[in-house]
Amino acid sequence: MSDHHHHDHHGHHHDHDDPFHARPDEPLNLDELDPASRSLAEALRISFMALKGIMILLVVYFAFSGAFEIQEGQVGVRLHLGAASYETYEPGIHLSWPEPIDRIIRVSTLQRQVPIERAFWMNIPEGAEAQSLDELQPQQNLTPGVDGSLVTGDKNIVHARWEVNYQVRSEDAVLFVANVTAASDRVAQREAADAFVRHAAERAIVHAVAQVSADDFVRANVNRDQIRFLIQEQLDAFESGITVNEVLLQDPTPPLAVREAFQRVSGAETDKAQMIDNARRDASRILNQVAGGMHEELVAAIDAYDLARHGDDQEAIEAADERVTELLERSTGEVSGMIQDAHTYRRELVSRVQAEANLFEQLLPVYNENPNIVLSRLWQDTRQSILAGDVETFYLPSEENKHIYLELNRDPRVQQQRERARFRAEQEQNQPGGR
């Protein structure tokens, strides 16, 4: 028993002397260690502290690694655990769970353009892409699968290039990510959206062009709003989140083999339209010159008068006539002068007829008493008025049984004498002091 007690006492003393075998509840006493053990312990302590600091930094970095920025012209869509949440982020700095818990898809909201250049355009030989349509060599045949084309409503073939402008609005970004593409790469996003819009546009263009004639198509008379509506209808059916803003038609043309014939017809139509416009301008100018600003009302009143004359309603005729007369009295321009001249001529004519009537009333009693004297006087006055003008006088002999030859052309000598006399009279009139 004494041996056992001695053994325990010895073991207790040994544990107290060895710092590496101290009880767990006792702190490590570095002073009791040898230098090598003390250096090892210090290194372990520093490494543990560094590791703890790194872990704290990693936790902080992980917590803040979900911070992200949305640029102007973008909208952010969050995918939480792989599913698109109905939460979007406007431009600015935001915070979310880091990947793979959350993933942020940046969607551009700027307008983009999708060119459709090959689907409905003829095959251009290599090296001739820069040439204009007039410089290209006409193709006699079109090869399906190589040459693109469209069929119009009148069963003609035409070519064209198109451009569709579209964008993804902020409120539709979730639909775009969910149903079109969840790619984070901008190039991949654009390619997916362009393909979506291009397929819908090609279907809509074929449908719309099949409802117009080739002449209208070549003149760009195509309902582009209808095409935009058809494209949007297809995109909405797939809930794509894409909005079509505009559809542009470029270089509508018939096949090169018949392009020249189409241009001649188009030129003739253009000339026709130009001539019609010129005629309308001339008509407006003439009507304004003749009747002033009331010419439209006057023309309508004259048409109503003509229409009334073809009927049997005398009251309508009189009313239309009064309306025309009223407008004529109020009109300006040449018609006003013509009306004034007509009134003046009417007064002169009435005055002249009245004077002749007065003369007749004065001569009638004298004629009843001496008709030969009155007739002789009238014949004398008539001959005098006739011979007073520019008239050549011929005197005929009164002998009987003689042939008389008359030269009805004027005598050149007499004409020259009269021209000289008229010239001298004009010179005297133009001289200073001349009358």
Coordinates of C-alpha atoms in Angstrom, one line a residue:
M1 CA 0.0 0.0 0.0
S2 CA 2.9 2.3 0.7
D3 CA 4.3 1.4 -2.7
H4 CA 1.1 2.4 -4.3
H5 CA 1.0 5.7 -2.6
H6 CA 4.6 6.4 -3.5
H7 CA 3.8 5.6 -7.2
D8 CA 0.9 8.1 -7.3
H9 CA 2.9 10.8 -5.7
H10 CA 5.7 10.3 -8.2
G11 CA 3.2 10.4 -11.2
H12 CA 1.6 13.6 -9.9
H13 CA 4.9 15.3 -9.7
H14 CA 5.8 14.2 -13.2
D15 CA 2.7 15.6 -14.7
H16 CA 3.2 18.9 -13.0
D17 CA 6.7 19.2 -14.4
D18 CA 5.7 18.4 -18.1
P19 CA 3.8 21.4 -19.6
F20 CA 2.5 19.3 -22.5
H21 CA 0.8 16.9 -20.1
A22 CA -0.9 19.6 -18.0
R23 CA -4.6 19.3 -17.2
P24 CA -6.9 20.8 -19.8
D25 CA -8.2 23.3 -17.4
E26 CA -4.8 24.7 -16.7
P27 CA -3.3 27.3 -19.1
L28 CA -0.2 26.5 -21.0
N29 CA 2.9 27.9 -19.3
L30 CA 5.3 28.8 -22.0
D31 CA 8.0 29.7 -19.5
E32 CA 8.2 26.0 -18.5
L33 CA 8.9 24.9 -22.1
D34 CA 12.2 24.6 -23.7
P35 CA 13.0 27.1 -26.5
A36 CA 12.1 24.7 -29.4
S37 CA 8.8 23.8 -27.9
R38 CA 8.1 27.4 -27.0
S39 CA 8.7 28.5 -30.7
L40 CA 6.5 25.7 -32.0
A41 CA 3.7 26.7 -29.6
E42 CA 4.0 30.4 -30.6
A43 CA 3.9 29.5 -34.3
L44 CA 0.8 27.4 -33.8
R45 CA -0.9 30.2 -31.9
I46 CA -0.1 32.8 -34.6
S47 CA -1.3 30.4 -37.4
F48 CA -4.5 29.8 -35.5
M49 CA -5.1 33.5 -35.2
A50 CA -4.3 34.1 -38.9
L51 CA -6.6 31.3 -39.9
K52 CA -9.4 32.8 -37.7
G53 CA -8.9 36.2 -39.4
I54 CA -8.9 34.7 -42.8
M55 CA -12.1 32.8 -42.0
I56 CA -13.7 36.1 -40.8
L57 CA -12.6 37.9 -44.0
L58 CA -14.0 35.0 -46.1
V59 CA -17.3 35.2 -44.3
V60 CA -17.4 39.0 -44.8
Y61 CA -16.4 38.6 -48.5
F62 CA -19.0 35.9 -49.0
A63 CA -21.7 38.1 -47.4
F64 CA -20.8 41.1 -49.6
S65 CA -20.0 39.2 -52.8
G66 CA -23.7 39.4 -53.7
A67 CA -23.4 43.2 -54.2
F68 CA -23.8 44.1 -57.8
E69 CA -24.4 47.2 -60.0
I70 CA -27.0 47.7 -62.8
Q71 CA -25.9 50.2 -65.5
E72 CA -28.1 52.7 -67.2
G73 CA -30.0 51.0 -70.1
Q74 CA -30.2 47.7 -68.2
V75 CA -32.5 46.0 -65.8
G76 CA -31.5 43.2 -63.5
V77 CA -33.5 39.9 -63.0
R78 CA -32.7 37.7 -60.0
L79 CA -32.6 33.9 -60.3
H80 CA -33.0 32.5 -56.8
L81 CA -32.0 28.9 -56.5
G82 CA -32.3 28.5 -60.3
A83 CA -35.8 29.9 -60.6
A84 CA -36.5 33.4 -61.8
S85 CA -38.0 35.5 -59.1
Y86 CA -40.5 38.3 -60.0
E87 CA -38.1 40.9 -58.7
T88 CA -36.2 43.3 -61.0
Y89 CA -33.5 45.8 -60.2
E90 CA -33.3 49.3 -61.7
P91 CA -30.0 51.0 -62.4
G92 CA -27.9 51.4 -59.3
I93 CA -26.1 49.3 -56.7
H94 CA -28.0 46.4 -55.0
L95 CA -27.3 43.5 -52.7
S96 CA -28.4 39.9 -53.0
W97 CA -27.3 36.4 -52.0
P98 CA -24.1 35.4 -53.8
E99 CA -23.9 32.7 -56.3
P100 CA -25.0 29.9 -56.5
I101 CA -27.9 31.0 -54.2
D102 CA -28.8 34.0 -56.4
R103 CA -27.8 34.8 -59.9
I104 CA -28.3 38.2 -61.5
I105 CA -29.1 38.4 -65.2
R106 CA -28.5 41.9 -66.7
V107 CA -30.9 42.5 -69.6
S108 CA -30.4 45.5 -71.9
T109 CA -33.5 47.7 -72.4
L110 CA -31.9 49.7 -75.3
Q111 CA -33.4 49.5 -78.7
R112 CA -31.8 47.0 -81.0
Q113 CA -32.0 46.4 -84.8
V114 CA -32.5 43.0 -86.5
P115 CA -31.6 43.2 -90.2
I116 CA -33.4 40.8 -92.5
E117 CA -31.1 41.0 -95.6
R118 CA -30.9 37.5 -97.0
A119 CA -34.3 35.9 -96.5
F120 CA -36.1 38.0 -99.2
W121 CA -33.2 39.3 -101.3
M122 CA -31.6 38.0 -104.5
N123 CA -28.3 36.3 -104.4
I124 CA -25.6 38.8 -105.1
P125 CA -22.5 37.5 -106.8
E126 CA -19.3 37.7 -104.7
G127 CA -17.6 41.0 -105.2
A128 CA -20.7 42.8 -106.4
E129 CA -22.2 43.6 -103.0
A130 CA -21.2 47.3 -103.3
Q131 CA -22.9 47.8 -106.7
S132 CA -26.3 49.5 -107.0
L133 CA -29.3 47.7 -108.3
D134 CA -29.0 49.4 -111.7
E135 CA -25.4 48.2 -112.0
L136 CA -26.1 44.5 -111.2
Q137 CA -26.4 42.1 -114.1
P138 CA -30.0 40.9 -114.4
Q139 CA -30.7 37.3 -113.5
Q140 CA -32.9 35.4 -115.9
N141 CA -33.8 32.7 -113.4
L142 CA -34.1 32.6 -109.6
T143 CA -32.8 29.6 -107.7
P144 CA -35.0 28.5 -104.7
G145 CA -32.9 28.2 -101.6
V146 CA -30.3 30.6 -103.0
D147 CA -32.3 33.6 -104.1
G148 CA -34.8 34.9 -101.5
S149 CA -38.1 36.5 -102.7
L150 CA -41.6 37.3 -101.7
V151 CA -44.9 36.6 -103.6
T152 CA -47.4 39.5 -103.8
G153 CA -51.1 39.3 -103.9
D154 CA -51.2 39.5 -107.7
K155 CA -48.8 36.5 -107.9
N156 CA -45.7 38.4 -108.8
I157 CA -42.2 38.0 -107.3
V158 CA -40.5 40.9 -105.5
H159 CA -37.4 41.4 -103.4
A160 CA -36.7 43.6 -100.4
R161 CA -34.5 44.0 -97.3
W162 CA -36.0 44.8 -94.0
E163 CA -35.1 46.0 -90.5
V164 CA -37.0 45.4 -87.3
N165 CA -36.4 47.7 -84.3
Y166 CA -37.2 46.1 -80.9
Q167 CA -36.4 46.3 -77.2
V168 CA -37.1 44.6 -73.9
R169 CA -38.8 47.0 -71.5
S170 CA -38.1 46.9 -67.8
E171 CA -41.4 45.5 -66.9
D172 CA -41.0 42.6 -69.3
A173 CA -37.5 41.6 -68.4
V174 CA -38.6 38.6 -66.3
L175 CA -40.6 37.2 -69.2
F176 CA -37.6 37.6 -71.4
V177 CA -35.3 35.7 -69.0
A178 CA -37.9 33.0 -68.3
N179 CA -39.0 32.3 -71.9
V180 CA -36.2 33.5 -74.3
T181 CA -32.8 33.2 -72.6
A182 CA -31.3 33.2 -69.1
A183 CA -27.8 33.7 -70.5
S184 CA -25.7 36.3 -68.7
D185 CA -23.5 36.9 -71.7
R186 CA -24.7 40.0 -73.7
V187 CA -23.8 38.5 -77.1
A188 CA -25.7 35.3 -76.3
Q189 CA -28.7 37.3 -75.2
R190 CA -28.7 39.4 -78.3
E191 CA -28.4 36.4 -80.6
A192 CA -31.3 34.6 -78.9
A193 CA -33.5 37.7 -79.0
D194 CA -32.5 38.5 -82.7
A195 CA -33.4 34.9 -83.7
F196 CA -36.7 35.1 -81.9
V197 CA -37.6 38.4 -83.6
R198 CA -36.3 37.4 -87.0
H199 CA -38.4 34.2 -87.2
A200 CA -41.6 36.1 -86.2
A201 CA -40.8 38.9 -88.6
E202 CA -40.3 36.7 -91.6
R203 CA -43.6 35.0 -91.0
A204 CA -45.4 38.4 -90.7
I205 CA -43.7 39.8 -93.8
V206 CA -44.7 36.9 -96.0
H207 CA -48.3 37.2 -94.7
A208 CA -48.5 41.0 -95.2
V209 CA -46.9 41.1 -98.7
A210 CA -49.2 38.4 -100.0
Q211 CA -52.1 41.0 -99.6
V212 CA -50.6 43.8 -101.8
S213 CA -49.9 44.1 -105.5
A214 CA -46.4 44.2 -106.9
D215 CA -46.8 47.8 -108.1
D216 CA -47.8 48.9 -104.6
F217 CA -44.9 47.0 -103.0
V218 CA -42.3 48.4 -105.4
R219 CA -43.6 51.9 -104.5
A220 CA -43.2 50.9 -100.8
N221 CA -47.0 51.1 -100.3
V222 CA -47.0 48.3 -97.7
N223 CA -48.8 48.5 -94.3
R224 CA -45.8 48.3 -92.0
D225 CA -48.0 48.8 -89.0
Q226 CA -49.8 45.6 -89.9
I227 CA -46.5 43.8 -90.1
R228 CA -45.5 45.2 -86.7
F229 CA -48.8 44.1 -85.2
L230 CA -48.4 40.5 -86.6
I231 CA -44.8 40.3 -85.2
Q232 CA -45.9 41.5 -81.8
E233 CA -48.8 39.1 -81.8
Q234 CA -46.5 36.1 -82.3
L235 CA -44.0 37.4 -79.7
D236 CA -46.7 37.9 -77.1
A237 CA -48.0 34.4 -77.8
F238 CA -44.7 33.1 -76.5
E239 CA -44.6 35.6 -73.6
S240 CA -41.2 36.7 -74.9
G241 CA -41.2 40.1 -73.2
I242 CA -40.0 41.7 -76.5
T243 CA -41.7 44.8 -77.8
V244 CA -41.4 45.7 -81.5
N245 CA -41.1 49.5 -82.1
E246 CA -40.8 49.8 -85.9
V247 CA -40.5 47.9 -89.1
L248 CA -38.5 49.4 -91.9
L249 CA -38.7 48.5 -95.6
Q250 CA -35.5 48.9 -97.6
D251 CA -34.9 48.7 -101.4
P252 CA -38.2 47.2 -102.6
T253 CA -37.7 46.0 -106.1
P254 CA -39.0 43.6 -108.7
P255 CA -36.6 40.9 -110.1
L256 CA -33.7 42.5 -111.9
A257 CA -34.8 40.9 -115.2
V258 CA -38.0 43.0 -115.3
R259 CA -36.8 46.0 -113.2
E260 CA -36.4 48.3 -116.2
A261 CA -40.0 47.6 -117.4
F262 CA -41.3 48.4 -113.9
Q263 CA -39.3 51.6 -113.8
R264 CA -40.8 52.7 -117.1
V265 CA -44.3 52.1 -115.8
S266 CA -43.4 53.9 -112.6
G267 CA -42.0 56.8 -114.5
A268 CA -45.2 57.0 -116.6
E269 CA -47.3 57.0 -113.4
T270 CA -45.0 59.7 -111.9
D271 CA -45.4 61.8 -115.0
K272 CA -49.2 61.3 -114.9
A273 CA -49.3 62.4 -111.2
Q274 CA -47.1 65.4 -112.0
M275 CA -49.3 66.5 -114.9
I276 CA -52.4 66.1 -112.7
D277 CA -50.8 68.2 -110.0
N278 CA -49.8 70.8 -112.5
A279 CA -53.3 70.9 -113.9
R280 CA -54.8 71.3 -110.5
R281 CA -52.4 74.1 -109.7
D282 CA -53.2 75.8 -113.0
A283 CA -56.9 75.4 -112.4
S284 CA -56.6 76.9 -108.9
R285 CA -54.4 79.8 -110.2
I286 CA -56.9 80.6 -113.1
L287 CA -59.9 80.3 -110.8
N288 CA -58.3 82.6 -108.3
Q289 CA -57.3 85.0 -111.0
V290 CA -60.8 85.0 -112.5
A291 CA -63.1 84.8 -109.5
G292 CA -60.8 85.4 -106.4
G293 CA -61.1 83.5 -103.2
M294 CA -64.8 82.7 -103.7
H295 CA -64.2 80.6 -106.8
E296 CA -65.0 77.3 -105.0
E297 CA -68.4 78.6 -103.9
L298 CA -69.0 80.1 -107.4
V299 CA -68.2 76.8 -109.1
A300 CA -70.5 74.9 -106.8
A301 CA -73.3 77.4 -107.4
I302 CA -72.8 77.1 -111.2
D303 CA -72.9 73.3 -110.9
A304 CA -76.1 73.6 -108.9
Y305 CA -77.6 75.9 -111.5
D306 CA -76.8 73.4 -114.3
L307 CA -78.3 70.6 -112.3
A308 CA -81.5 72.6 -111.7
R309 CA -81.8 73.4 -115.4
H310 CA -82.0 69.7 -116.1
G311 CA -85.1 69.4 -113.8
D312 CA -88.6 70.9 -114.0
D313 CA -88.5 72.9 -110.8
Q314 CA -88.6 76.5 -111.9
E315 CA -88.2 77.7 -108.3
A316 CA -85.0 75.8 -108.0
I317 CA -83.7 77.3 -111.2
E318 CA -84.5 80.8 -110.1
A319 CA -82.9 80.2 -106.6
A320 CA -79.8 78.8 -108.2
D321 CA -79.6 81.7 -110.7
E322 CA -80.0 84.2 -107.8
R323 CA -77.2 82.5 -105.9
V324 CA -74.9 82.6 -108.9
T325 CA -75.7 86.3 -109.5
E326 CA -75.0 87.1 -105.8
L327 CA -71.7 85.4 -105.9
L328 CA -70.7 87.1 -109.1
E329 CA -71.5 90.5 -107.6
R330 CA -69.3 89.7 -104.6
S331 CA -66.5 88.1 -106.5
T332 CA -63.1 89.7 -107.0
G333 CA -60.6 89.2 -109.8
E334 CA -61.2 89.4 -113.5
V335 CA -64.8 88.4 -113.3
S336 CA -65.5 91.6 -111.4
G337 CA -64.1 93.6 -114.2
M338 CA -66.0 91.6 -116.8
I339 CA -69.2 92.2 -114.9
Q340 CA -68.5 95.9 -114.8
D341 CA -67.8 95.9 -118.5
A342 CA -71.0 94.0 -119.1
H343 CA -73.0 96.6 -117.1
T344 CA -71.2 99.4 -119.1
Y345 CA -71.9 97.7 -122.4
R346 CA -75.5 97.2 -121.4
R347 CA -75.9 100.9 -120.5
E348 CA -74.2 101.9 -123.8
L349 CA -76.4 99.5 -125.8
V350 CA -79.6 100.8 -124.1
S351 CA -78.5 104.4 -124.7
R352 CA -77.7 103.7 -128.4
V353 CA -80.9 101.9 -129.0
Q354 CA -82.8 104.6 -127.2
A355 CA -81.1 107.3 -129.4
E356 CA -82.0 105.3 -132.5
A357 CA -85.6 105.0 -131.3
N358 CA -85.7 108.8 -130.7
L359 CA -84.3 109.4 -134.2
F360 CA -86.8 107.1 -135.7
E361 CA -89.7 108.8 -133.9
Q362 CA -88.4 112.2 -135.2
L363 CA -88.0 111.0 -138.8
L364 CA -91.3 109.1 -138.9
P365 CA -93.6 112.2 -139.4
V366 CA -91.2 113.6 -142.0
Y367 CA -91.0 110.3 -143.8
N368 CA -94.8 110.1 -143.9
E369 CA -94.9 113.5 -145.6
N370 CA -91.8 113.2 -147.9
P371 CA -90.5 109.6 -148.0
N372 CA -88.1 110.3 -151.0
I373 CA -86.3 113.1 -149.2
V374 CA -85.8 111.0 -146.0
L375 CA -84.6 107.9 -147.9
S376 CA -82.1 110.1 -149.9
R377 CA -80.8 111.6 -146.8
L378 CA -80.4 108.3 -145.1
W379 CA -78.6 106.8 -148.1
Q380 CA -76.3 109.8 -148.2
D381 CA -75.5 109.5 -144.5
T382 CA -74.8 105.8 -144.9
R383 CA -72.4 106.3 -147.8
Q384 CA -70.6 109.0 -145.9
S385 CA -70.1 106.8 -142.9
I386 CA -68.9 104.0 -145.1
L387 CA -66.5 106.1 -147.1
A388 CA -65.1 107.9 -144.1
G389 CA -63.0 104.9 -143.1
D390 CA -60.0 103.2 -144.7
V391 CA -61.9 102.4 -147.8
E392 CA -60.8 102.5 -151.5
T393 CA -63.3 104.1 -153.8
F394 CA -64.0 102.8 -157.3
Y395 CA -66.1 105.0 -159.7
L396 CA -67.9 103.1 -162.5
P397 CA -68.9 104.6 -165.8
S398 CA -72.6 104.8 -166.4
E399 CA -72.4 103.8 -170.1
E400 CA -74.3 100.7 -171.0
N401 CA -73.0 97.7 -172.9
K402 CA -69.5 97.9 -171.4
H403 CA -67.6 95.1 -169.6
I404 CA -66.3 96.1 -166.2
Y405 CA -63.4 94.3 -164.5
L406 CA -62.7 94.9 -160.8
E407 CA -59.5 94.0 -159.1
L408 CA -60.6 93.3 -155.6
N409 CA -57.1 93.5 -154.1
R410 CA -56.0 96.8 -152.9
D411 CA -53.9 99.0 -155.1
P412 CA -50.3 98.9 -153.9
R413 CA -49.6 102.4 -154.9
V414 CA -52.6 103.7 -152.9
Q415 CA -51.6 101.6 -149.9
Q416 CA -48.0 103.0 -150.0
Q417 CA -49.3 106.6 -150.2
R418 CA -51.5 106.0 -147.2
E419 CA -48.7 104.4 -145.2
R420 CA -46.5 107.4 -145.9
A421 CA -49.2 109.8 -144.8
R422 CA -49.7 107.8 -141.6
F423 CA -46.0 107.8 -140.9
R424 CA -45.7 111.6 -141.3
A425 CA -48.7 112.1 -139.1
E426 CA -47.0 109.9 -136.3
Q427 CA -43.8 111.9 -136.6
E428 CA -45.5 115.2 -136.3
Q429 CA -47.4 113.8 -133.3
N430 CA -44.2 112.7 -131.6
Q431 CA -42.3 116.0 -132.2
P432 CA -42.1 118.4 -129.2
G433 CA -45.0 120.8 -129.4
G434 CA -46.9 118.5 -131.8
R435 CA -50.5 117.9 -131.3

